[in-house]
PDB file of C-alpha atoms and ligand atoms in Angstrom:
ATOM      1  CA  MET A   9      39.422  -4.751   8.622  1.00  0.00           C
ATOM      2  CA  THR A  10      38.479  -5.249   5.178  1.00  0.00           C
ATOM      3  CA  GLY A  11      35.708  -3.090   3.348  1.00  0.00           C
ATOM      4  CA  PRO A  12      34.365   0.536   3.950  1.00  0.00           C
ATOM      5  CA  ARG A  13      35.851   2.132   7.360  1.00  0.00           C
ATOM      6  CA  THR A  14      33.341   5.024   7.192  1.00  0.00           C
ATOM      7  CA  LEU A  15      29.354   5.499   6.586  1.00  0.00           C
ATOM      8  CA  GLY A  16      30.056   7.489   3.367  1.00  0.00           C
ATOM      9  CA  GLU A  17      32.499   4.742   1.936  1.00  0.00           C
ATOM     10  CA  ALA A  18      30.129   1.883   2.603  1.00  0.00           C
ATOM     11  CA  LEU A  19      27.214   4.425   1.581  1.00  0.00           C
ATOM     12  CA  ASP A  20      29.406   5.097  -1.692  1.00  0.00           C
ATOM     13  CA  ASP A  21      30.027   1.071  -1.928  1.00  0.00           C
ATOM     14  CA  ALA A  22      26.401  -0.128  -1.082  1.00  0.00           C
ATOM     15  CA  GLU A  23      24.626   2.969  -3.689  1.00  0.00           C
ATOM     16  CA  LYS A  24      27.339   1.787  -6.905  1.00  0.00           C
ATOM     17  CA  THR A  25      25.898  -2.250  -5.797  1.00  0.00           C
ATOM     18  CA  LEU A  26      22.637  -1.248  -5.938  1.00  0.00           C
ATOM     19  CA  ALA A  27      22.579   0.803  -8.922  1.00  0.00           C
ATOM     20  CA  GLY A  28      24.375  -2.170 -10.847  1.00  0.00           C
ATOM     21  CA  ALA A  29      21.136  -3.813  -9.422  1.00  0.00           C
ATOM     22  CA  GLY A  30      18.614  -2.083 -10.919  1.00  0.00           C
ATOM     23  CA  ALA A  31      16.933  -0.371  -7.937  1.00  0.00           C
ATOM     24  CA  TRP A  32      15.816   3.122  -9.056  1.00  0.00           C
ATOM     25  CA  ASP A  33      16.789   5.190  -6.612  1.00  0.00           C
ATOM     26  CA  PRO A  34      19.787   3.522  -4.760  1.00  0.00           C
ATOM     27  CA  ARG A  35      20.923   6.183  -2.959  1.00  0.00           C
ATOM     28  CA  ARG A  36      17.744   6.388  -0.798  1.00  0.00           C
ATOM     29  CA  ASP A  37      18.046   2.859  -0.441  1.00  0.00           C
ATOM     30  CA  ALA A  38      21.189   2.473   0.949  1.00  0.00           C
ATOM     31  CA  GLU A  39      20.582   5.432   3.691  1.00  0.00           C
ATOM     32  CA  THR A  40      17.071   3.851   4.311  1.00  0.00           C
ATOM     33  CA  LEU A  41      18.945   0.469   5.163  1.00  0.00           C
ATOM     34  CA  ALA A  42      21.691   2.400   6.892  1.00  0.00           C
ATOM     35  CA  ALA A  43      19.823   4.444   8.945  1.00  0.00           C
ATOM     36  CA  HIS A  44      18.474   0.860   9.855  1.00  0.00           C
ATOM     37  CA  VAL A  45      21.081  -0.980  10.960  1.00  0.00           C
ATOM     38  CA  LEU A  46      22.070   2.367  12.918  1.00  0.00           C
ATOM     39  CA  GLY A  47      18.948   2.765  14.310  1.00  0.00           C
ATOM     40  CA  ARG A  48      18.901   6.751  13.300  1.00  0.00           C
ATOM     41  CA  PRO A  49      17.077   8.930  11.199  1.00  0.00           C
ATOM     42  CA  ALA A  50      17.995   8.574   7.389  1.00  0.00           C
ATOM     43  CA  ALA A  51      18.978  12.341   7.585  1.00  0.00           C
ATOM     44  CA  ASP A  52      21.400  12.206  10.362  1.00  0.00           C
ATOM     45  CA  LEU A  53      24.200   9.968   8.852  1.00  0.00           C
ATOM     46  CA  PRO A  54      27.489  11.878   9.027  1.00  0.00           C
ATOM     47  CA  PRO A  55      29.688  10.328   6.218  1.00  0.00           C
ATOM     48  CA  GLY A  56      32.705  10.126   8.470  1.00  0.00           C
ATOM     49  CA  THR A  57      31.437   8.063  11.166  1.00  0.00           C
ATOM     50  CA  ALA A  58      33.506   5.089  11.772  1.00  0.00           C
ATOM     51  CA  LEU A  59      32.080   2.094  11.397  1.00  0.00           C
ATOM     52  CA  ASP A  60      32.055  -1.042  13.626  1.00  0.00           C
ATOM     53  CA  PRO A  61      32.381  -4.596  11.909  1.00  0.00           C
ATOM     54  CA  ASP A  62      29.330  -5.910  13.225  1.00  0.00           C
ATOM     55  CA  ALA A  63      27.301  -2.731  11.964  1.00  0.00           C
ATOM     56  CA  ARG A  64      28.932  -3.154   8.107  1.00  0.00           C
ATOM     57  CA  ASP A  65      28.297  -6.691   7.796  1.00  0.00           C
ATOM     58  CA  ARG A  66      25.187  -6.515   8.864  1.00  0.00           C
ATOM     59  CA  PHE A  67      24.249  -3.414   6.507  1.00  0.00           C
ATOM     60  CA  GLN A  68      26.293  -5.365   3.669  1.00  0.00           C
ATOM     61  CA  ALA A  69      23.809  -8.268   4.119  1.00  0.00           C
ATOM     62  CA  LEU A  70      21.163  -6.092   3.584  1.00  0.00           C
ATOM     63  CA  VAL A  71      22.467  -4.497   0.319  1.00  0.00           C
ATOM     64  CA  ARG A  72      22.733  -7.975  -0.712  1.00  0.00           C
ATOM     65  CA  ARG A  73      19.187  -8.770  -0.456  1.00  0.00           C
ATOM     66  CA  ARG A  74      18.125  -5.381  -2.165  1.00  0.00           C
ATOM     67  CA  ALA A  75      20.505  -6.039  -4.990  1.00  0.00           C
ATOM     68  CA  ALA A  76      18.838  -9.414  -5.513  1.00  0.00           C
ATOM     69  CA  ARG A  77      15.522  -6.984  -5.693  1.00  0.00           C
ATOM     70  CA  THR A  78      13.926  -7.737  -2.492  1.00  0.00           C
ATOM     71  CA  PRO A  79      11.318  -4.969  -1.511  1.00  0.00           C
ATOM     72  CA  LEU A  80      13.217  -2.262   0.553  1.00  0.00           C
ATOM     73  CA  GLU A  81      10.424  -2.508   3.258  1.00  0.00           C
ATOM     74  CA  TYR A  82      10.306  -6.681   3.822  1.00  0.00           C
ATOM     75  CA  LEU A  83      14.024  -5.592   4.726  1.00  0.00           C
ATOM     76  CA  THR A  84      13.142  -2.282   6.905  1.00  0.00           C
ATOM     77  CA  GLY A  85       9.873  -4.473   8.289  1.00  0.00           C
ATOM     78  CA  ARG A  86       8.131  -1.368   7.868  1.00  0.00           C
ATOM     79  CA  ALA A  87       6.270   0.794   5.294  1.00  0.00           C
ATOM     80  CA  PHE A  88       4.375   4.034   5.511  1.00  0.00           C
ATOM     81  CA  LEU A  89       0.920   5.432   5.148  1.00  0.00           C
ATOM     82  CA  GLY A  90      -1.096   8.270   6.128  1.00  0.00           C
ATOM     83  CA  GLY A  91       1.581   9.062   8.669  1.00  0.00           C
ATOM     84  CA  ILE A  92       1.590   6.103  10.508  1.00  0.00           C
ATOM     85  CA  GLU A  93       4.172   2.914  10.623  1.00  0.00           C
ATOM     86  CA  ILE A  94       3.053  -0.198   9.089  1.00  0.00           C
ATOM     87  CA  GLU A  95       4.608  -3.726   9.631  1.00  0.00           C
ATOM     88  CA  VAL A  96       5.755  -5.924   6.557  1.00  0.00           C
ATOM     89  CA  GLY A  97       7.082  -8.436   5.594  1.00  0.00           C
ATOM     90  CA  PRO A  98       6.727 -11.587   2.564  1.00  0.00           C
ATOM     91  CA  GLY A  99       3.430 -12.686   2.540  1.00  0.00           C
ATOM     92  CA  VAL A 100       1.939  -9.072   2.622  1.00  0.00           C
ATOM     93  CA  PHE A 101       1.844  -5.962  -0.081  1.00  0.00           C
ATOM     94  CA  VAL A 102       4.157  -3.370   0.420  1.00  0.00           C
ATOM     95  CA  PRO A 103       2.070  -0.050   0.815  1.00  0.00           C
ATOM     96  CA  ARG A 104       3.136   2.464  -1.632  1.00  0.00           C
ATOM     97  CA  LYS A 105       3.290   6.303  -1.583  1.00  0.00           C
ATOM     98  CA  HIS A 106       1.120   6.080  -4.715  1.00  0.00           C
ATOM     99  CA  THR A 107      -1.781   5.604  -2.211  1.00  0.00           C
ATOM    100  CA  GLU A 108      -1.630   9.017  -0.149  1.00  0.00           C
ATOM    101  CA  PRO A 109      -3.915  10.923  -2.670  1.00  0.00           C
ATOM    102  CA  LEU A 110      -6.271   8.195  -2.738  1.00  0.00           C
ATOM    103  CA  LEU A 111      -6.570   8.276   0.953  1.00  0.00           C
ATOM    104  CA  ALA A 112      -6.343  12.150   1.217  1.00  0.00           C
ATOM    105  CA  TRP A 113      -9.179  12.467  -1.084  1.00  0.00           C
ATOM    106  CA  GLY A 114     -11.554   9.705   1.233  1.00  0.00           C
ATOM    107  CA  LEU A 115     -10.652  12.434   4.487  1.00  0.00           C
ATOM    108  CA  ASP A 116     -11.795  15.317   2.537  1.00  0.00           C
ATOM    109  CA  VAL A 117     -14.685  12.876   1.890  1.00  0.00           C
ATOM    110  CA  LEU A 118     -15.688  12.542   5.237  1.00  0.00           C
ATOM    111  CA  GLU A 119     -14.786  15.869   6.977  1.00  0.00           C
ATOM    112  CA  GLY A 120     -17.879  17.493   8.545  1.00  0.00           C
ATOM    113  CA  VAL A 121     -19.211  13.697   8.437  1.00  0.00           C
ATOM    114  CA  ARG A 122     -19.520  12.259  12.168  1.00  0.00           C
ATOM    115  CA  ASP A 123     -19.328   8.732  12.887  1.00  0.00           C
ATOM    116  CA  PRO A 124     -18.367   7.823   9.379  1.00  0.00           C
ATOM    117  CA  VAL A 125     -18.961   4.251   8.091  1.00  0.00           C
ATOM    118  CA  VAL A 126     -15.903   3.085   6.088  1.00  0.00           C
ATOM    119  CA  ALA A 127     -14.642   0.148   4.131  1.00  0.00           C
ATOM    120  CA  ASP A 128     -11.315  -0.674   2.863  1.00  0.00           C
ATOM    121  CA  LEU A 129     -11.787  -3.396  -0.021  1.00  0.00           C
ATOM    122  CA  CYS A 130      -8.302  -5.523  -0.636  1.00  0.00           C
ATOM    123  CA  ALA A 131      -7.150  -4.287   2.827  1.00  0.00           C
ATOM    124  CA  GLY A 132      -3.661  -6.350   2.672  1.00  0.00           C
ATOM    125  CA  SER A 133      -1.956  -5.111   5.767  1.00  0.00           C
ATOM    126  CA  ALA A 134      -4.885  -2.893   6.668  1.00  0.00           C
ATOM    127  CA  ALA A 135      -2.740  -0.115   5.485  1.00  0.00           C
ATOM    128  CA  ILE A 136      -5.590   1.935   4.519  1.00  0.00           C
ATOM    129  CA  ALA A 137      -8.254   1.413   7.288  1.00  0.00           C
ATOM    130  CA  LEU A 138      -5.544   1.839   9.435  1.00  0.00           C
ATOM    131  CA  ALA A 139      -4.827   5.357   8.350  1.00  0.00           C
ATOM    132  CA  VAL A 140      -8.635   6.207   8.206  1.00  0.00           C
ATOM    133  CA  ALA A 141      -8.889   5.223  11.802  1.00  0.00           C
ATOM    134  CA  HIS A 142      -5.735   7.140  12.940  1.00  0.00           C
ATOM    135  CA  ALA A 143      -7.264  10.076  10.886  1.00  0.00           C
ATOM    136  CA  ARG A 144     -11.033   9.474  12.253  1.00  0.00           C
ATOM    137  CA  PRO A 145     -10.957   8.318  15.743  1.00  0.00           C
ATOM    138  CA  ASP A 146     -14.951   8.147  15.232  1.00  0.00           C
ATOM    139  CA  ALA A 147     -15.201   6.351  12.164  1.00  0.00           C
ATOM    140  CA  VAL A 148     -15.876   2.777  12.091  1.00  0.00           C
ATOM    141  CA  VAL A 149     -13.306   1.068   9.612  1.00  0.00           C
ATOM    142  CA  HIS A 150     -14.113  -2.076   7.909  1.00  0.00           C
ATOM    143  CA  ALA A 151     -11.509  -4.153   6.021  1.00  0.00           C
ATOM    144  CA  VAL A 152     -11.892  -7.063   3.694  1.00  0.00           C
ATOM    145  CA  GLU A 153      -9.124  -9.083   2.830  1.00  0.00           C
ATOM    146  CA  LEU A 154      -9.205 -12.815   1.281  1.00  0.00           C
ATOM    147  CA  ASP A 155      -5.142 -14.118   1.491  1.00  0.00           C
ATOM    148  CA  PRO A 156      -4.200 -16.012   4.846  1.00  0.00           C
ATOM    149  CA  GLU A 157      -1.025 -14.487   4.959  1.00  0.00           C
ATOM    150  CA  ALA A 158      -1.797 -10.786   4.494  1.00  0.00           C
ATOM    151  CA  LEU A 159      -4.869 -11.391   7.298  1.00  0.00           C
ATOM    152  CA  ARG A 160      -1.495 -11.889   9.634  1.00  0.00           C
ATOM    153  CA  TRP A 161      -0.158  -9.064   8.990  1.00  0.00           C
ATOM    154  CA  ALA A 162      -3.644  -6.869   8.864  1.00  0.00           C
ATOM    155  CA  ARG A 163      -3.969  -8.597  12.682  1.00  0.00           C
ATOM    156  CA  ARG A 164      -0.263  -7.508  13.552  1.00  0.00           C
ATOM    157  CA  ASN A 165      -1.090  -4.019  12.403  1.00  0.00           C
ATOM    158  CA  MET A 166      -4.044  -3.422  13.985  1.00  0.00           C
ATOM    159  CA  ALA A 167      -3.252  -4.966  17.435  1.00  0.00           C
ATOM    160  CA  ARG A 168       0.238  -2.415  17.165  1.00  0.00           C
ATOM    161  CA  ARG A 169      -2.587   0.623  16.348  1.00  0.00           C
ATOM    162  CA  ALA A 170      -4.908  -0.328  18.953  1.00  0.00           C
ATOM    163  CA  ALA A 171      -2.347  -0.513  21.285  1.00  0.00           C
ATOM    164  CA  ALA A 172      -1.067   2.918  20.258  1.00  0.00           C
ATOM    165  CA  GLY A 173      -4.622   4.590  20.789  1.00  0.00           C
ATOM    166  CA  ASP A 174      -6.062   4.324  17.358  1.00  0.00           C
ATOM    167  CA  THR A 175      -9.681   2.731  17.194  1.00  0.00           C
ATOM    168  CA  PRO A 176      -9.519  -1.084  16.601  1.00  0.00           C
ATOM    169  CA  ILE A 177     -10.693  -1.627  12.944  1.00  0.00           C
ATOM    170  CA  ARG A 178     -13.138  -4.407  11.993  1.00  0.00           C
ATOM    171  CA  LEU A 179     -11.339  -7.085   9.654  1.00  0.00           C
ATOM    172  CA  HIS A 180     -13.361  -9.517   7.681  1.00  0.00           C
ATOM    173  CA  GLU A 181     -12.240 -11.963   6.460  1.00  0.00           C
ATOM    174  CA  GLY A 182     -13.296 -12.759   2.801  1.00  0.00           C
ATOM    175  CA  ASP A 183     -13.831 -12.363  -0.783  1.00  0.00           C
ATOM    176  CA  VAL A 184     -14.595  -8.794  -1.906  1.00  0.00           C
ATOM    177  CA  THR A 185     -16.090 -10.311  -5.357  1.00  0.00           C
ATOM    178  CA  ALA A 186     -18.250 -12.719  -3.421  1.00  0.00           C
ATOM    179  CA  PRO A 187     -22.120 -11.177  -3.997  1.00  0.00           C
ATOM    180  CA  GLY A 188     -23.203 -10.779  -0.269  1.00  0.00           C
ATOM    181  CA  LEU A 189     -20.286  -8.708   0.769  1.00  0.00           C
ATOM    182  CA  LEU A 190     -20.524  -6.708   3.906  1.00  0.00           C
ATOM    183  CA  SER A 191     -24.307  -6.966   3.150  1.00  0.00           C
ATOM    184  CA  GLY A 192     -25.326  -5.718   6.520  1.00  0.00           C
ATOM    185  CA  LEU A 193     -23.751  -2.548   4.990  1.00  0.00           C
ATOM    186  CA  ASP A 194     -26.261  -1.741   2.013  1.00  0.00           C
ATOM    187  CA  GLY A 195     -26.918   1.787   1.871  1.00  0.00           C
ATOM    188  CA  ARG A 196     -24.643   2.976   5.041  1.00  0.00           C
ATOM    189  CA  LEU A 197     -21.345   3.623   3.835  1.00  0.00           C
ATOM    190  CA  ASP A 198     -19.591   6.693   3.856  1.00  0.00           C
ATOM    191  CA  LEU A 199     -16.753   5.951   1.913  1.00  0.00           C
ATOM    192  CA  LEU A 200     -15.367   3.141   0.288  1.00  0.00           C
ATOM    193  CA  LEU A 201     -11.728   2.989  -0.763  1.00  0.00           C
ATOM    194  CA  ALA A 202      -9.621   0.220  -2.333  1.00  0.00           C
ATOM    195  CA  ASN A 203      -6.068  -0.247  -3.276  1.00  0.00           C
ATOM    196  CA  PRO A 204      -6.822  -3.766  -5.292  1.00  0.00           C
ATOM    197  CA  PRO A 205      -4.948  -6.303  -7.683  1.00  0.00           C
ATOM    198  CA  PHE A 206      -5.256  -4.831 -11.100  1.00  0.00           C
ATOM    199  CA  VAL A 207      -2.451  -5.973 -13.175  1.00  0.00           C
ATOM    200  CA  VAL A 208      -3.002  -7.788 -16.154  1.00  0.00           C
ATOM    201  CA  GLU A 209      -2.246 -11.606 -15.965  1.00  0.00           C
ATOM    202  CA  GLY A 210       0.930 -12.879 -17.687  1.00  0.00           C
ATOM    203  CA  ARG A 211       2.589  -9.053 -17.631  1.00  0.00           C
ATOM    204  CA  VAL A 212       5.893  -9.334 -16.066  1.00  0.00           C
ATOM    205  CA  LEU A 213       6.314  -7.208 -13.430  1.00  0.00           C
ATOM    206  CA  PRO A 214       9.968  -5.676 -12.079  1.00  0.00           C
ATOM    207  CA  PRO A 215      11.344  -8.380  -9.048  1.00  0.00           C
ATOM    208  CA  GLU A 216       9.902  -6.400  -6.255  1.00  0.00           C
ATOM    209  CA  TRP A 217       6.577  -7.422  -7.340  1.00  0.00           C
ATOM    210  CA  GLU A 218       7.332 -10.736  -9.643  1.00  0.00           C
ATOM    211  CA  GLU A 219       9.663 -11.931  -7.234  1.00  0.00           C
ATOM    212  CA  HIS A 220       8.829 -11.456  -3.993  1.00  0.00           C
ATOM    213  CA  GLN A 221       5.252 -10.209  -3.151  1.00  0.00           C
ATOM    214  CA  PRO A 222       2.175 -12.150  -3.341  1.00  0.00           C
ATOM    215  CA  ARG A 223      -0.076 -12.463  -6.745  1.00  0.00           C
ATOM    216  CA  PRO A 224      -3.478 -12.814  -5.462  1.00  0.00           C
ATOM    217  CA  ALA A 225      -2.013  -8.739  -4.440  1.00  0.00           C
ATOM    218  CA  LEU A 226      -1.045  -7.921  -8.072  1.00  0.00           C
ATOM    219  CA  PHE A 227      -3.025  -9.746 -10.871  1.00  0.00           C
ATOM    220  CA  SER A 228      -6.787  -9.708 -11.658  1.00  0.00           C
ATOM    221  CA  GLY A 229      -7.477 -11.467 -14.749  1.00  0.00           C
ATOM    222  CA  HIS A 230      -7.275 -11.407 -18.472  1.00  0.00           C
ATOM    223  CA  ASP A 231      -7.659  -7.714 -18.241  1.00  0.00           C
ATOM    224  CA  GLY A 232      -6.664  -6.396 -14.861  1.00  0.00           C
ATOM    225  CA  LEU A 233     -10.252  -5.410 -14.058  1.00  0.00           C
ATOM    226  CA  VAL A 234     -11.906  -8.857 -12.406  1.00  0.00           C
ATOM    227  CA  VAL A 235     -11.693  -7.553  -8.887  1.00  0.00           C
ATOM    228  CA  ILE A 236     -12.178  -3.552  -9.658  1.00  0.00           C
ATOM    229  CA  ARG A 237     -15.541  -4.713 -11.854  1.00  0.00           C
ATOM    230  CA  ALA A 238     -16.746  -6.732  -8.613  1.00  0.00           C
ATOM    231  CA  ILE A 239     -16.103  -3.202  -6.415  1.00  0.00           C
ATOM    232  CA  THR A 240     -17.922  -1.168  -8.372  1.00  0.00           C
ATOM    233  CA  ALA A 241     -20.827  -3.064  -8.057  1.00  0.00           C
ATOM    234  CA  ALA A 242     -20.640  -3.277  -4.679  1.00  0.00           C
ATOM    235  CA  ALA A 243     -19.929   0.544  -4.238  1.00  0.00           C
ATOM    236  CA  ALA A 244     -23.309   0.956  -5.679  1.00  0.00           C
ATOM    237  CA  ARG A 245     -25.055  -1.395  -3.427  1.00  0.00           C
ATOM    238  CA  LEU A 246     -22.996  -0.305  -0.134  1.00  0.00           C
ATOM    239  CA  LEU A 247     -22.688   3.467  -0.325  1.00  0.00           C
ATOM    240  CA  ARG A 248     -25.241   5.770   1.296  1.00  0.00           C
ATOM    241  CA  PRO A 249     -26.397   9.103  -1.199  1.00  0.00           C
ATOM    242  CA  GLY A 250     -23.746  11.266  -1.122  1.00  0.00           C
ATOM    243  CA  GLY A 251     -21.026   8.456   0.058  1.00  0.00           C
ATOM    244  CA  GLY A 252     -17.655   8.184  -2.072  1.00  0.00           C
ATOM    245  CA  VAL A 253     -15.600   5.651  -3.863  1.00  0.00           C
ATOM    246  CA  ALA A 254     -12.023   5.808  -4.917  1.00  0.00           C
ATOM    247  CA  ILE A 255     -10.746   2.862  -6.622  1.00  0.00           C
ATOM    248  CA  GLU A 256      -6.984   2.799  -7.379  1.00  0.00           C
ATOM    249  CA  HIS A 257      -5.487   1.102 -10.632  1.00  0.00           C
ATOM    250  CA  ASP A 258      -3.056   1.093 -13.340  1.00  0.00           C
ATOM    251  CA  ASP A 259      -2.217   4.254 -15.350  1.00  0.00           C
ATOM    252  CA  GLU A 260      -3.636   2.961 -18.462  1.00  0.00           C
ATOM    253  CA  GLN A 261      -6.988   2.133 -17.233  1.00  0.00           C
ATOM    254  CA  ALA A 262      -8.476   5.471 -15.931  1.00  0.00           C
ATOM    255  CA  PRO A 263     -11.405   5.307 -18.866  1.00  0.00           C
ATOM    256  CA  ALA A 264     -12.230   1.542 -18.268  1.00  0.00           C
ATOM    257  CA  VAL A 265     -12.330   2.356 -14.460  1.00  0.00           C
ATOM    258  CA  MET A 266     -14.836   5.287 -14.813  1.00  0.00           C
ATOM    259  CA  ALA A 267     -16.718   3.658 -17.523  1.00  0.00           C
ATOM    260  CA  LEU A 268     -17.528   0.611 -15.320  1.00  0.00           C
ATOM    261  CA  LEU A 269     -18.531   2.864 -12.326  1.00  0.00           C
ATOM    262  CA  ALA A 270     -20.773   4.480 -14.918  1.00  0.00           C
ATOM    263  CA  GLU A 271     -22.119   1.470 -16.158  1.00  0.00           C
ATOM    264  CA  GLN A 272     -23.647   1.379 -12.513  1.00  0.00           C
ATOM    265  CA  GLU A 273     -25.466   4.377 -12.995  1.00  0.00           C
ATOM    266  CA  VAL A 274     -26.002   5.065  -9.736  1.00  0.00           C
ATOM    267  CA  PHE A 275     -22.632   7.643  -9.761  1.00  0.00           C
ATOM    268  CA  THR A 276     -21.894  11.423 -10.151  1.00  0.00           C
ATOM    269  CA  GLY A 277     -18.811  13.412 -10.790  1.00  0.00           C
ATOM    270  CA  ILE A 278     -16.783  10.326 -11.757  1.00  0.00           C
ATOM    271  CA  ALA A 279     -13.298  11.347 -12.340  1.00  0.00           C
ATOM    272  CA  PHE A 280      -9.835   9.971 -12.455  1.00  0.00           C
ATOM    273  CA  HIS A 281      -7.109  11.782 -10.428  1.00  0.00           C
ATOM    274  CA  THR A 282      -3.161  11.304 -10.942  1.00  0.00           C
ATOM    275  CA  ASP A 283      -0.223  10.447  -8.244  1.00  0.00           C
ATOM    276  CA  HIS A 284       2.999  12.003  -7.295  1.00  0.00           C
ATOM    277  CA  ASN A 285       4.184  10.935 -10.848  1.00  0.00           C
ATOM    278  CA  ASP A 286       2.100  12.920 -11.739  1.00  0.00           C
ATOM    279  CA  LEU A 287      -0.199   9.899 -13.765  1.00  0.00           C
ATOM    280  CA  PRO A 288      -3.275   8.715 -13.739  1.00  0.00           C
ATOM    281  CA  ARG A 289      -3.303   6.295 -10.415  1.00  0.00           C
ATOM    282  CA  TYR A 290      -7.316   6.191  -9.386  1.00  0.00           C
ATOM    283  CA  THR A 291     -10.602   7.446  -9.777  1.00  0.00           C
ATOM    284  CA  THR A 292     -13.441   8.550  -7.635  1.00  0.00           C
ATOM    285  CA  ALA A 293     -17.034   8.710  -7.556  1.00  0.00           C
ATOM    286  CA  ARG A 294     -19.927  10.208  -5.458  1.00  0.00           C
ATOM    287  CA  ARG A 295     -23.367   7.508  -4.815  1.00  0.00           C
ATOM    288  CA  ILE A 296     -26.744   9.788  -6.114  1.00  0.00           C
TER     289      ILE A 296
HETATM  290  C1  SAM B 306      -2.886  -4.455  -4.536  1.00  0.00           C
HETATM  291  S1  SAM B 306      -2.960  -5.186  -2.955  1.00  0.00           S
HETATM  292  C2  SAM B 306      -3.424  -3.858  -1.816  1.00  0.00           C
HETATM  293  C3  SAM B 306      -2.972  -4.099  -0.232  1.00  0.00           C
HETATM  294  C4  SAM B 306      -3.186  -2.733   0.894  1.00  0.00           C
HETATM  295  N1  SAM B 306      -4.475  -2.093   0.209  1.00  0.00           N
HETATM  296  C5  SAM B 306      -2.255  -1.846   0.239  1.00  0.00           C
HETATM  297  O1  SAM B 306      -2.526  -0.827  -0.229  1.00  0.00           O
HETATM  298  O2  SAM B 306      -1.494  -2.020   0.765  1.00  0.00           O
HETATM  299  C6  SAM B 306      -4.476  -6.355  -3.007  1.00  0.00           C
HETATM  300  C7  SAM B 306      -4.997  -7.401  -1.564  1.00  0.00           C
HETATM  301  O3  SAM B 306      -5.845  -7.296  -1.767  1.00  0.00           O
HETATM  302  C8  SAM B 306      -6.022  -8.850  -1.968  1.00  0.00           C
HETATM  303  N2  SAM B 306      -6.919  -9.516  -2.761  1.00  0.00           N
HETATM  304  C9  SAM B 306      -7.159  -9.693  -3.789  1.00  0.00           C
HETATM  305  N3  SAM B 306      -8.009 -10.590  -4.623  1.00  0.00           N
HETATM  306  C10 SAM B 306      -9.125 -10.315  -3.356  1.00  0.00           C
HETATM  307  C11 SAM B 306     -10.422 -10.831  -3.109  1.00  0.00           C
HETATM  308  N4  SAM B 306     -11.150 -11.347  -4.304  1.00  0.00           N
HETATM  309  N5  SAM B 306     -11.151 -10.346  -2.146  1.00  0.00           N
HETATM  310  C12 SAM B 306     -10.251  -9.414  -0.973  1.00  0.00           C
HETATM  311  N6  SAM B 306      -9.344  -9.597  -1.011  1.00  0.00           N
HETATM  312  C13 SAM B 306      -8.479  -9.765  -2.139  1.00  0.00           C
HETATM  313  C14 SAM B 306      -4.953  -9.138  -1.661  1.00  0.00           C
HETATM  314  O4  SAM B 306      -4.481 -10.885  -1.353  1.00  0.00           O
HETATM  315  C15 SAM B 306      -4.224  -8.143  -1.623  1.00  0.00           C
HETATM  316  O5  SAM B 306      -3.630  -8.148  -0.183  1.00  0.00           O
END
C-alpha cells in the first residue's frame, strides 16, 4: 500500500497540502474531511487508527478538491446555524458562523413576544429562517429568495426541518428590492433579519467565493449596498412599532448601513455589532 497508513499520517499530509494551497485553517479542514469519510466526530480521530485503502483514497480525493479551494461545506454537504444542520452544495451560499450573533440578536428581540411574525430576506439555503423556526416553534417565519438554485436548497432544508418536527416556514420566491415585497405583512413584522449580498461589484474574493459560490449571493452593485438599501426601506414599511431589524454587512459598511437606516426616519437605537473576529458585522435598529 502506498501513501499514509494511519489516520495521523494522512492528517499530517493533508494539512501540509492544504496549507500550501492557501486554506486558512488546514488542520481543521483535514480533520473535518477525515471525520466525514470515517463517519465519526472530528473530536474522535485517534492518530494511530489504521486507514483502509478505500477510506484513504476517498479522503485524499476530498483533500485535493479542498486544495482547489472548493468550500469545505460543499465537500461535507452540510453547514450549521443556530444549532441546526443545513444541507448545502454548489448553487447555494454556505451559511457562516459570522451570522450566529445576528441570529442571537434576533432571538433576543423575540423574547416575551408571543406568536411572532418574522422575515428572513435573501434567505439562500433558508438557514436563518429555519434556525428561527427551530428556536421559536410559535413563530410564523417568512423567507424570501430570488435565485432558483438557492430556492431548490431552501426547499430541501425546509422539508428536512419539518420532518424533524420544526414548524414549517413560508418560502416566497421573489426579489427583496421589489416595491410590494410581502405587502400583506405591512406593519406586522416583529423581526426582520437579512444576510444579503453586500460585496462591491468587481472586488476579487478568495476562491471559495469567487470560483464556487453563486454571484447573486455575493455582489450588490457599485457600492455593495443596492440590496441593503432596499431592505432598509422594506424594514421601515414591514415592521410593527417596536419591531427589530438586523442586517449583516461587510466590516467596512457599518457607517453606511447605519446612515441608510437613519434616512428612513422611523428607526431608533441604530447600532452596529461585531462578530467572533471583533469586526463590525451587522447593524440593528428598532422601529419607532
Ligand atoms: C449572502 S447570501 C445569504 C444566504 C443566507 N441568508 C445565509 O446567511 O446563509 C445572499 C442570498 O440573497 C439572494 N439574493 C440576492 N439578491 C436578492 C434579491 N434581490 N432578492 C432576493 N434574494 C436575493 C442570493 O441569491 C443569496 O441566496
